[in-house]
PDB file of C-alpha atoms in Angstrom:
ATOM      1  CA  UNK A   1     -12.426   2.303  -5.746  1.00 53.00           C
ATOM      2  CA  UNK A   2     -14.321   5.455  -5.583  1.00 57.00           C
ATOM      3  CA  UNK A   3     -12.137   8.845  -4.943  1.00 74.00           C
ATOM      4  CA  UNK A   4     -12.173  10.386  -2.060  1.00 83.00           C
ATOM      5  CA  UNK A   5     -12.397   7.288   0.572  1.00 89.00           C
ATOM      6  CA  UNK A   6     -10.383   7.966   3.521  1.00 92.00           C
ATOM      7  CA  UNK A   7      -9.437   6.003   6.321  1.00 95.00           C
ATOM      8  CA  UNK A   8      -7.145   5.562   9.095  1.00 95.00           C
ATOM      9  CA  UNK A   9      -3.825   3.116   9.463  1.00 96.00           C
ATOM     10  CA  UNK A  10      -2.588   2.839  12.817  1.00 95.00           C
ATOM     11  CA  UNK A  11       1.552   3.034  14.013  1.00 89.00           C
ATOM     12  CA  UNK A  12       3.143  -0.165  12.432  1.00 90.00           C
ATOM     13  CA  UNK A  13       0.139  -1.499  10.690  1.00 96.00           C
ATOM     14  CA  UNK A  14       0.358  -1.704   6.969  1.00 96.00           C
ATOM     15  CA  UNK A  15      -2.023  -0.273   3.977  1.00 97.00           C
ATOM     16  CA  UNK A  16      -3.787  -3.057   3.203  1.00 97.00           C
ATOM     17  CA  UNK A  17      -4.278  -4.043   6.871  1.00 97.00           C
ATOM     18  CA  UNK A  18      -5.977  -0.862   7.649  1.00 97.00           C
ATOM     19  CA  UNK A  19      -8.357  -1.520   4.830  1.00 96.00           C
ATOM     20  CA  UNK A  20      -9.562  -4.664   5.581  1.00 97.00           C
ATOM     21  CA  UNK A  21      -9.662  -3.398   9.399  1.00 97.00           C
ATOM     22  CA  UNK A  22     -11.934  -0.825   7.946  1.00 96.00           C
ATOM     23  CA  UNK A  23     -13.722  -2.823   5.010  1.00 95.00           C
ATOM     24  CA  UNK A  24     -12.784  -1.028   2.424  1.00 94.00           C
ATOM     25  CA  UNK A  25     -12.373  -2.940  -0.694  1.00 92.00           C
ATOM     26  CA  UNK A  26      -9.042  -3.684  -1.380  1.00 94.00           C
ATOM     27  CA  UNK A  27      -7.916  -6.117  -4.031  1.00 95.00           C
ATOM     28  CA  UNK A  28      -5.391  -8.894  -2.479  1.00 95.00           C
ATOM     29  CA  UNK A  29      -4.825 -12.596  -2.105  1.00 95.00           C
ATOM     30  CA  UNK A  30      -1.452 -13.320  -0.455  1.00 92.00           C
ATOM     31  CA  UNK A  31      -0.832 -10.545   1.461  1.00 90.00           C
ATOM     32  CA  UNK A  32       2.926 -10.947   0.827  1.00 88.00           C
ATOM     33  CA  UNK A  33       3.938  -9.255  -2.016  1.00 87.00           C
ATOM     34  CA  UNK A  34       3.780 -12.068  -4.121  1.00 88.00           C
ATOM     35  CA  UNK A  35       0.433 -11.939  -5.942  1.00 91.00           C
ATOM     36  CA  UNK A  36       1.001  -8.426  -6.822  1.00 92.00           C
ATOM     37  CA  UNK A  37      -3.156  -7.890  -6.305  1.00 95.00           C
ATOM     38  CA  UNK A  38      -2.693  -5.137  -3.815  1.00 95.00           C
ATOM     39  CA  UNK A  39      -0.085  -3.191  -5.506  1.00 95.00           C
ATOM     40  CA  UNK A  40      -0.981   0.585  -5.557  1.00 96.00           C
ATOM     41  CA  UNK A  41       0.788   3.836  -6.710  1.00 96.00           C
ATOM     42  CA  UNK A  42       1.376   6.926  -3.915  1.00 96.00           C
ATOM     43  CA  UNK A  43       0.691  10.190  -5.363  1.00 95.00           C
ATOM     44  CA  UNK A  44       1.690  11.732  -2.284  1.00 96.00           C
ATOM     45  CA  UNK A  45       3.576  10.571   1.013  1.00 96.00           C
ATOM     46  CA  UNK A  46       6.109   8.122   1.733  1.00 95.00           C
ATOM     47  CA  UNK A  47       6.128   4.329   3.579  1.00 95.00           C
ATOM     48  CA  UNK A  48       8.277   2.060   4.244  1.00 94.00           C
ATOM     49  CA  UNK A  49       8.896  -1.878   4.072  1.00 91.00           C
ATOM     50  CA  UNK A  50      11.048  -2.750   6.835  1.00 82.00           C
ATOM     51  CA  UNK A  51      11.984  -6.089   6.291  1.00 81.00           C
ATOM     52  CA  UNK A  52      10.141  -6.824   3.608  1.00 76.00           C
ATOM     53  CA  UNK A  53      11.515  -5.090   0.547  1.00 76.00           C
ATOM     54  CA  UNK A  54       9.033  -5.159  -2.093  1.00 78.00           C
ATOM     55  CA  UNK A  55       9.582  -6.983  -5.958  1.00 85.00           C
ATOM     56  CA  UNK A  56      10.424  -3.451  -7.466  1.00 90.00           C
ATOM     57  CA  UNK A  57      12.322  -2.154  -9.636  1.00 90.00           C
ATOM     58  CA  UNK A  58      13.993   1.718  -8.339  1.00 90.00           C
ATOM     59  CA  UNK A  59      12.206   3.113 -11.455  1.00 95.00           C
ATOM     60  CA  UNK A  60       9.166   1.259 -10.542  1.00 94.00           C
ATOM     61  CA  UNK A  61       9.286   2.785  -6.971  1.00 90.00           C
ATOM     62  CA  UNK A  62      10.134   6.513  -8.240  1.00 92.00           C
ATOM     63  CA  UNK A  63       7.077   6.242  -9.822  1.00 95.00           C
ATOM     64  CA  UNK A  64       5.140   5.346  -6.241  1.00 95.00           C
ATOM     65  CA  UNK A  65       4.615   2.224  -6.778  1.00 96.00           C
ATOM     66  CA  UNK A  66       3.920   0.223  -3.541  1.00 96.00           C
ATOM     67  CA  UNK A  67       2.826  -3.135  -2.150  1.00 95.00           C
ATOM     68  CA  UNK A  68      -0.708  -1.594  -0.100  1.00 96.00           C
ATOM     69  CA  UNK A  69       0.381  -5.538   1.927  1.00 95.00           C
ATOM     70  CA  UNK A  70       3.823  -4.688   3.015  1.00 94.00           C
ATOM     71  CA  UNK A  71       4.281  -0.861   3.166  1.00 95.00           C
ATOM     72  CA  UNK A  72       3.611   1.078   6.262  1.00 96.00           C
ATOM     73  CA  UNK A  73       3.004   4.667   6.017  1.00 96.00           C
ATOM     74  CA  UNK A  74       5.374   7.299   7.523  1.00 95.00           C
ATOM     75  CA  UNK A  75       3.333  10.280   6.242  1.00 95.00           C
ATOM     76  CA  UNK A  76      -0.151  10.925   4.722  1.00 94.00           C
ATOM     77  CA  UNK A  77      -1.002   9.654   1.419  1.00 95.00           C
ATOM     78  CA  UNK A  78      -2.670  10.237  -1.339  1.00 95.00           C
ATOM     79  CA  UNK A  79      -2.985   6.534  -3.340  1.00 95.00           C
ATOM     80  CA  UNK A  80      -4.341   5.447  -6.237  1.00 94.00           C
ATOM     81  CA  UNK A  81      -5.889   1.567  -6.712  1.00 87.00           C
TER      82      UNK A  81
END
């Protein structure tokens, strides 16, 4: 994915659902966390999972990673595909 695409994820609506909305390519088949094709690392920001708590290990989320399918944002972020 190029750098430097922004786009816009509306109140309750996860990364990966925003993406699509918007067509930006996202990799993903199951959309539930299962396929681990969407998974993505924050630079910057936080989300949360409600729910749905993602396959990760604490390590594995200290580093940022996230499931773009099940995390909604609760700040801005800076990700990286």
């Amino acid at each position: 994915m190029p750098d430097g695409v922004e786009f816009d994820i509306r109140a309750d609506e996860t990364i990966l659902a925003a993406a699509i909305r918007q067509h930006v390519p996202w990799p993903y088949r199951c959309r539930t966390g299962g396929c681990q094709s969407c998974l993505c690392q924050r630079v910057q920001g936080e989300v949360e999972y409600g729910p749905m708590e993602p396959w990760l290990t604490q390590q594995e989320q200290a580093q940022g990673w996230t499931y773009a399918c099940l995390a909604k944002p609760i700040s801005d972020l800076e990700i990286r595909l």
